[in-house]
């Protein structure tokens, strides 16, 4: 069905005048359950996790238990952000000065910053049309210094874990999964975060479930877990282990408060329903769009590897992507160009200023200055495949609140815009 009405950007009637759904997920579902849990913490007046009284039954301890159950790992550690989860994971797997860590060129800047703050050099690898790490480029970027890879399940899409784990095993790399944008996702039936050596989650408001700020680290290794615990709290071993299996080293304070842990427990209960709705919506939407030949979808979109938290599609070139995003927005479906050169979006490596300049907080160049003879360099040409994909990608936020009517409107707007512009 093709609408021949004039495009709204050209003064025609828009497909939709009703406001679009919120871009948030878990935080939109906040309600009586979270309120009751948070109030209970206030009433108990036990707002710090590691008070000796009730240590084992703290909200944060309960959240860790729930995460272990949900992800299926032996250990979990609640922290105060996704970034601190990544930093603890890097320390846990032994990354430090002199090492390189491969990361995708399309991820939130925190992935790159976490590597640099533990004294290692981030090495950029391409993403493929799934918008996750390209396993071939991962292998191409490995050097004798490579210690680990951070695999990012970007925009709710599970990375190609079979291929990535095979490369990592062949080259003896530690694998950290950054699940910040795909909490609740799976790969061949296995929960994301449980496939690599360590999995990292964020509970910031833009993510699937939210506590404002918060994070979680999961692993099956007791030793890695103890190292992460020690780093998240310099006195961690005093509270957490009956038997310490690792030597002491200095840590930070990345502890989660009881209030945030309680809020997260309420959110976690809601996650199965939330994720069921986003997956189902996305599957139906991809079905509707399969016949629209003027847009391209990755074969993984709408499959098990897609949590359904956004719709991304590709058009012929950057100019068409810009026009398509503008035209869809005018039709009442807020859309944006994934790489808008004017927007300085911190998901795209060319906008990570400190990395491009190899700059540390003191105006010098640590850790890059350590790596003598290293050929690691950064420029807009470092990952051309990634930029080529992102420049012609258009994105629409989806969530659990999207209805059949909303899906029909997206389809109608895309078909209308495709008819006129693509
Ligand atoms: C949000 C995000 C992070 C960081 O999480 P915070 O909780 O904001 O620190 C890391 N990686 C990715 C891919 C993210 O989207």
Coordinates of C-alpha atoms and ligand atoms in Angstrom, one line a residue:
X1 CA 0.0 0.0 0.0
X2 CA 1.6 3.2 -1.1
X3 CA 0.4 6.6 -0.1
X4 CA 0.8 9.2 -2.9
X5 CA -0.1 12.1 -0.6
X6 CA 2.4 14.9 -0.4
X7 CA 5.1 14.5 2.2
X8 CA 4.6 16.4 5.4
X9 CA 8.0 18.1 4.9
X10 CA 6.5 19.4 1.7
X11 CA 3.3 20.7 3.3
X12 CA 1.2 17.5 3.0
X13 CA -0.8 15.9 5.8
X14 CA 1.4 13.9 8.2
X15 CA 0.8 10.1 8.7
X16 CA 0.4 10.7 12.4
X17 CA -0.3 13.6 14.7
X18 CA -0.4 11.7 18.0
X19 CA 2.8 12.1 20.0
X20 CA 5.3 9.2 19.6
X21 CA 6.0 6.9 22.5
X22 CA 8.7 7.8 25.0
X23 CA 12.3 6.7 24.2
X24 CA 12.6 5.2 27.7
X25 CA 11.8 1.7 28.7
X26 CA 12.1 0.5 32.3
X27 CA 11.7 3.9 33.8
X28 CA 8.4 4.2 32.0
X29 CA 7.2 1.2 33.9
X30 CA 8.2 2.5 37.3
X31 CA 5.3 2.1 39.7
X32 CA 3.9 0.9 43.0
X33 CA 6.4 -2.1 43.2
X34 CA 9.5 0.1 43.1
X35 CA 7.9 2.7 45.4
X36 CA 7.2 0.0 48.0
X37 CA 10.7 -1.4 47.8
X38 CA 12.4 2.0 48.1
X39 CA 10.1 3.1 51.0
X40 CA 11.0 -0.2 52.8
X41 CA 14.6 0.7 52.6
X42 CA 13.9 4.2 54.0
X43 CA 11.9 2.7 56.8
X44 CA 14.7 0.3 57.7
X45 CA 17.1 3.2 57.7
X46 CA 19.7 0.8 56.2
X47 CA 20.8 2.7 53.1
X48 CA 24.5 1.6 52.9
X49 CA 25.1 -1.9 51.6
X50 CA 28.0 -3.1 53.8
X51 CA 26.6 -2.4 57.3
X52 CA 27.6 -5.5 59.3
X53 CA 24.0 -5.9 60.4
X54 CA 22.0 -7.6 57.6
X55 CA 25.0 -7.9 55.2
X56 CA 23.7 -11.1 53.7
X57 CA 20.2 -9.9 53.2
X58 CA 21.0 -6.4 51.9
X59 CA 19.1 -5.2 48.8
X60 CA 22.3 -5.2 46.8
X61 CA 23.0 -8.8 47.8
X62 CA 19.5 -9.7 46.8
X63 CA 20.0 -8.0 43.4
X64 CA 23.1 -10.0 42.8
X65 CA 21.3 -13.2 43.6
X66 CA 18.5 -12.2 41.1
X67 CA 21.1 -11.4 38.4
X68 CA 22.9 -14.7 38.9
X69 CA 19.6 -16.5 38.5
X70 CA 18.6 -14.4 35.5
X71 CA 21.9 -14.6 33.6
X72 CA 22.8 -18.1 34.9
X73 CA 26.3 -17.3 36.2
X74 CA 27.9 -18.4 39.5
X75 CA 28.9 -14.8 40.6
X76 CA 27.6 -11.3 40.4
X77 CA 28.7 -7.9 41.7
X78 CA 26.5 -4.9 42.0
X79 CA 28.3 -1.6 41.2
X80 CA 27.2 2.0 40.7
X81 CA 27.3 2.2 36.9
X82 CA 27.9 0.4 33.6
X83 CA 31.2 2.3 33.3
X84 CA 32.4 1.0 36.7
X85 CA 31.3 -2.5 35.8
X86 CA 33.5 -2.3 32.7
X87 CA 36.5 -0.9 34.7
X88 CA 36.1 -3.7 37.3
X89 CA 35.9 -6.3 34.5
X90 CA 39.1 -5.0 32.8
X91 CA 40.9 -5.1 36.1
X92 CA 39.4 -8.5 36.8
X93 CA 40.8 -10.1 33.6
X94 CA 44.2 -8.5 34.2
X95 CA 44.2 -5.7 31.7
X96 CA 46.6 -2.9 32.4
X97 CA 49.5 -0.8 31.2
X98 CA 51.2 -2.3 28.0
X99 CA 48.1 -4.0 26.9
X100 CA 45.8 -3.4 24.0
X101 CA 42.0 -4.0 24.2
X102 CA 39.9 -4.3 21.0
X103 CA 36.6 -2.5 21.0
X104 CA 34.0 -1.7 18.3
X105 CA 34.2 1.7 16.7
X106 CA 30.5 2.1 17.4
X107 CA 29.7 2.0 21.1
X108 CA 29.1 4.4 23.9
X109 CA 32.3 6.4 24.7
X110 CA 32.5 4.8 28.1
X111 CA 33.7 1.5 26.5
X112 CA 36.8 3.3 25.1
X113 CA 37.3 5.4 28.2
X114 CA 37.2 2.4 30.6
X115 CA 40.1 0.9 28.7
X116 CA 42.2 4.0 28.8
X117 CA 41.6 4.7 32.5
X118 CA 43.0 1.2 33.4
X119 CA 46.1 2.2 31.5
X120 CA 45.5 0.1 28.3
X121 CA 45.3 1.2 24.7
X122 CA 41.9 0.9 23.0
X123 CA 42.1 -0.5 19.5
X124 CA 39.2 0.2 17.2
X125 CA 37.6 -2.5 15.1
X126 CA 34.8 -2.3 12.5
X127 CA 31.2 -3.2 13.0
X128 CA 29.2 -5.0 10.3
X129 CA 25.7 -4.4 9.2
X130 CA 24.4 -5.9 12.5
X131 CA 26.1 -2.8 14.1
X132 CA 28.1 -5.1 16.3
X133 CA 31.8 -6.1 16.2
X134 CA 32.9 -7.6 12.8
X135 CA 34.6 -10.9 13.8
X136 CA 37.0 -10.7 10.8
X137 CA 38.2 -7.2 11.7
X138 CA 38.5 -8.3 15.3
X139 CA 41.0 -10.9 14.2
X140 CA 42.8 -8.5 11.9
X141 CA 43.4 -6.0 14.8
X142 CA 45.0 -8.5 17.1
X143 CA 48.7 -7.9 18.0
X144 CA 51.1 -9.4 20.5
X145 CA 49.9 -6.8 23.0
X146 CA 46.2 -7.7 22.7
X147 CA 44.9 -8.9 26.0
X148 CA 41.2 -8.6 25.7
X149 CA 38.2 -7.7 23.6
X150 CA 35.1 -5.9 24.7
X151 CA 32.2 -7.1 22.7
X152 CA 29.3 -4.7 22.7
X153 CA 25.7 -5.9 22.1
X154 CA 24.8 -2.6 20.5
X155 CA 21.2 -1.2 20.2
X156 CA 19.9 -4.5 21.6
X157 CA 21.6 -6.6 18.9
X158 CA 23.5 -9.6 20.2
X159 CA 27.0 -9.7 18.6
X160 CA 28.1 -12.7 16.6
X161 CA 29.4 -14.6 19.7
X162 CA 30.2 -18.0 18.1
X163 CA 32.6 -16.3 15.6
X164 CA 34.0 -13.9 18.2
X165 CA 34.6 -16.5 20.9
X166 CA 36.4 -18.7 18.3
X167 CA 38.7 -15.9 17.4
X168 CA 39.3 -15.1 21.1
X169 CA 40.0 -18.7 21.9
X170 CA 42.5 -19.0 19.0
X171 CA 44.4 -16.0 20.2
X172 CA 44.0 -16.4 23.9
X173 CA 42.0 -13.2 24.5
X174 CA 39.8 -12.5 27.5
X175 CA 36.3 -11.6 26.4
X176 CA 34.2 -8.9 28.2
X177 CA 30.6 -8.5 27.1
X178 CA 29.2 -4.9 27.3
X179 CA 25.5 -5.6 27.7
X180 CA 24.6 -2.0 28.7
X181 CA 22.2 -1.7 25.7
X182 CA 20.9 -5.3 25.5
X183 CA 20.0 -6.2 29.1
X184 CA 17.7 -9.2 28.8
X185 CA 19.0 -10.2 25.3
X186 CA 20.0 -13.8 24.4
X187 CA 22.3 -15.5 21.9
X188 CA 21.3 -19.1 20.8
X189 CA 19.2 -19.3 23.9
X190 CA 21.9 -18.2 26.3
X191 CA 21.5 -14.9 28.2
X192 CA 23.9 -12.2 27.1
X193 CA 26.6 -11.5 29.7
X194 CA 27.1 -15.3 30.3
X195 CA 29.0 -16.1 27.1
X196 CA 32.3 -14.3 27.7
X197 CA 34.6 -14.3 30.8
X198 CA 32.8 -11.3 32.3
X199 CA 29.5 -9.6 31.5
X200 CA 28.7 -5.9 32.3
X201 CA 25.3 -4.2 32.6
X202 CA 24.1 -0.7 33.1
X203 CA 21.0 0.5 35.0
X204 CA 21.2 4.1 33.8
X205 CA 17.9 5.6 32.7
X206 CA 18.4 5.1 28.9
X207 CA 18.8 1.3 29.3
X208 CA 16.3 -1.5 29.3
X209 CA 15.7 -1.4 33.1
X210 CA 16.8 1.5 35.1
X211 CA 17.7 2.8 38.6
X212 CA 18.9 6.2 37.5
X213 CA 22.4 5.0 37.9
X214 CA 23.7 1.4 38.6
X215 CA 25.6 -1.5 37.1
X216 CA 26.2 -5.2 37.4
X217 CA 29.1 -7.5 36.6
X218 CA 28.6 -11.3 36.2
X219 CA 31.1 -14.1 35.8
X220 CA 31.6 -17.8 36.3
X221 CA 35.1 -17.4 37.7
X222 CA 35.6 -17.0 41.4
X223 CA 39.0 -15.5 40.9
X224 CA 37.8 -12.9 38.4
X225 CA 34.9 -12.1 40.7
X226 CA 37.2 -11.6 43.7
X227 CA 39.4 -9.2 41.7
X228 CA 36.3 -7.2 40.6
X229 CA 35.0 -7.1 44.2
X230 CA 38.4 -5.8 45.4
X231 CA 38.5 -3.1 42.8
X232 CA 34.9 -2.0 43.4
X233 CA 35.7 -1.4 47.1
X234 CA 39.2 -1.1 48.4
X235 CA 38.2 -3.0 51.6
X236 CA 36.0 -5.4 49.6
X237 CA 37.7 -8.5 51.0
X238 CA 36.8 -7.6 54.5
X239 CA 33.1 -8.0 53.7
X240 CA 32.7 -10.4 50.9
X241 CA 35.0 -13.4 51.2
X242 CA 35.4 -16.1 53.7
X243 CA 38.6 -17.0 52.0
X244 CA 40.6 -14.6 49.8
X245 CA 42.1 -16.3 46.8
X246 CA 43.9 -13.3 45.4
X247 CA 46.6 -10.9 46.7
X248 CA 45.3 -7.5 47.9
X249 CA 45.6 -4.4 45.6
X250 CA 44.1 -0.9 45.9
X251 CA 40.5 -0.4 44.8
X252 CA 38.0 2.4 44.2
X253 CA 34.5 3.0 45.5
X254 CA 32.0 1.8 43.0
X255 CA 29.5 0.5 45.5
X256 CA 25.7 0.5 44.8
X257 CA 23.4 2.1 47.3
X258 CA 20.5 0.1 48.9
X259 CA 18.0 2.6 47.4
X260 CA 19.2 1.9 43.9
X261 CA 19.4 -1.8 44.5
X262 CA 15.8 -1.9 45.8
X263 CA 14.6 0.1 42.7
X264 CA 16.5 -2.3 40.5
X265 CA 14.9 -5.3 42.1
X266 CA 11.5 -3.9 41.2
X267 CA 12.6 -3.2 37.6
X268 CA 14.2 -6.7 37.2
X269 CA 10.8 -8.3 38.0
X270 CA 9.3 -6.3 35.1
X271 CA 12.0 -7.1 32.6
X272 CA 10.5 -10.4 31.2
X273 CA 7.3 -8.7 30.2
X274 CA 9.0 -5.7 28.9
X275 CA 11.4 -7.7 26.7
X276 CA 8.7 -10.0 25.5
X277 CA 6.8 -6.9 24.2
X278 CA 9.9 -5.2 22.5
X279 CA 10.9 -8.5 20.8
X280 CA 7.4 -9.2 19.5
X281 CA 7.0 -5.6 18.3
X282 CA 10.3 -5.7 16.4
X283 CA 9.5 -9.1 14.9
X284 CA 6.2 -7.8 13.5
X285 CA 7.8 -4.6 12.3
X286 CA 10.6 -6.3 10.4
X287 CA 7.9 -8.5 8.8
X288 CA 6.0 -5.5 7.7
X289 CA 9.1 -3.8 6.3
X290 CA 10.6 -6.9 4.5
X291 CA 8.9 -6.0 1.2
X292 CA 10.0 -2.4 1.2
X293 CA 12.8 -2.8 -1.3
X294 CA 14.1 0.8 -0.9
X295 CA 15.4 0.1 2.6
X296 CA 17.9 -2.5 3.8
X297 CA 17.8 -4.4 7.0
X298 CA 20.5 -6.6 8.5
X299 CA 19.5 -10.3 8.4
X300 CA 19.8 -10.4 12.2
X301 CA 17.1 -7.7 12.8
X302 CA 13.9 -9.2 14.0
X303 CA 15.5 -12.5 15.0
X304 CA 16.5 -13.9 18.4
X305 CA 19.6 -11.7 18.3
X306 CA 17.4 -8.6 18.3
X307 CA 15.9 -7.3 21.6
X308 CA 13.8 -4.8 19.6
X309 CA 14.7 -1.6 21.4
X310 CA 15.1 0.3 18.2
X311 CA 14.5 0.1 14.5
X312 CA 17.6 0.8 12.3
X313 CA 17.5 0.5 8.5
X314 CA 19.9 1.5 5.8
X315 CA 19.2 3.7 2.7
X316 CA 21.5 4.4 -0.3
X317 CA 23.7 7.2 1.0
X318 CA 24.3 9.8 3.7
X319 CA 22.2 12.5 2.0
X320 CA 19.2 10.1 1.7
X321 CA 19.6 9.1 5.3
X322 CA 19.4 12.8 6.4
X323 CA 16.4 13.5 4.2
X324 CA 14.7 10.3 5.3
X325 CA 15.1 11.1 9.0
X326 CA 13.8 14.6 8.5
X327 CA 10.8 13.4 6.4
X328 CA 9.9 10.6 8.9
X329 CA 10.1 13.1 11.8
X330 CA 7.7 15.4 9.9
X331 CA 5.3 12.5 9.3
X332 CA 5.1 12.2 13.1
X333 CA 7.7 9.4 13.6
X334 CA 10.8 10.8 15.3
X335 CA 13.8 9.4 13.4
X336 CA 17.4 10.4 13.2
X337 CA 20.5 9.8 11.1
X338 CA 22.7 7.5 13.1
X339 CA 25.8 9.4 12.1
X340 CA 24.9 13.1 11.8
X341 CA 28.2 14.9 11.3
X342 CA 26.9 18.0 13.1
X343 CA 25.7 16.1 16.2
X344 CA 29.0 14.9 17.8
X345 CA 27.2 11.8 19.0
X346 CA 29.4 10.1 21.6
X347 CA 28.5 6.6 20.3
X348 CA 30.8 7.1 17.2
X349 CA 34.6 6.9 17.5
X350 CA 35.3 10.0 15.4
X351 CA 33.6 12.0 18.2
X352 CA 35.7 10.6 21.0
X353 CA 38.0 13.6 21.2
X354 CA 40.4 12.3 23.9
X355 CA 41.0 9.2 21.8
X356 CA 41.5 11.0 18.5
X357 CA 44.1 13.2 20.4
X358 CA 45.5 10.4 22.6
X359 CA 45.0 12.7 25.5
X360 CA 45.0 11.9 29.2
X361 CA 43.5 14.0 32.0
X362 CA 46.9 15.7 32.6
X363 CA 47.4 17.0 29.1
X364 CA 49.9 14.2 28.3
X365 CA 49.5 11.0 26.5
X366 CA 49.2 8.1 29.0
X367 CA 48.8 5.2 28.2
X368 CA 49.7 5.6 24.6
X369 CA 53.1 7.0 25.5
X370 CA 54.0 3.7 27.2
X371 CA 53.5 1.6 24.1
X372 CA 56.7 2.2 22.3
X373 CA 56.8 0.8 18.9
X374 CA 53.0 0.5 18.9
X375 CA 51.3 1.3 15.6
X376 CA 48.0 2.1 17.1
X377 CA 46.7 5.3 15.6
X378 CA 43.3 7.0 15.3
X379 CA 41.8 9.1 12.6
X380 CA 38.5 9.4 10.8
X381 CA 39.8 6.8 8.4
X382 CA 40.5 4.2 11.0
X383 CA 37.1 2.4 10.5
X384 CA 35.7 3.3 7.1
X385 CA 33.3 0.4 7.0
X386 CA 31.7 1.5 10.2
X387 CA 31.3 5.1 9.1
X388 CA 30.0 4.0 5.7
X389 CA 27.3 2.0 7.4
X390 CA 26.4 4.6 10.1
X391 CA 26.2 7.4 7.6
X392 CA 23.4 5.7 5.7
X393 CA 21.6 4.3 8.8
X394 CA 18.3 5.8 10.1
X395 CA 17.0 5.0 13.6
X396 CA 13.7 5.1 15.3
X397 CA 13.3 4.4 19.0
X398 CA 11.1 1.5 20.0
X399 CA 9.9 0.2 23.4
X400 CA 7.4 -2.0 25.1
X401 CA 4.7 0.7 24.8
X402 CA 4.6 0.6 21.0
X403 CA 1.2 -0.6 19.8
X404 CA -0.1 -2.2 16.6
X405 CA -1.3 1.2 15.5
X406 CA 2.2 2.6 16.1
X407 CA 3.7 -0.2 14.0
X408 CA 1.2 0.6 11.2
X409 CA 2.1 4.2 11.4
X410 CA 5.8 3.4 11.1
X411 CA 5.2 1.2 8.1
X412 CA 3.0 3.8 6.4
X413 CA 5.4 6.6 7.0
X414 CA 8.4 4.6 5.7
X415 CA 6.5 3.6 2.6
X416 CA 5.4 7.1 2.0
X417 CA 8.9 8.5 2.4
X418 CA 10.4 5.7 0.3
X419 CA 7.9 6.4 -2.5
X420 CA 8.8 10.1 -2.7
X421 CA 12.5 10.2 -1.7
X422 CA 14.2 6.9 -2.0
Ligands
LIG1 C1 25.4 3.3 28.7 C2 26.5 2.5 28.2 C3 27.7 2.3 29.0 C4 27.9 3.0 30.3 O1 26.9 2.8 31.3 P1 26.8 3.9 32.5 O2 25.9 3.2 33.4 O3 26.2 5.1 31.8 O4 28.1 4.1 33.0 C5 28.7 1.5 28.5 N1 28.6 0.9 27.3 C6 27.5 1.1 26.5 C7 27.4 0.4 25.2 C8 26.4 1.9 27.0 O5 25.4 2.1 26.2

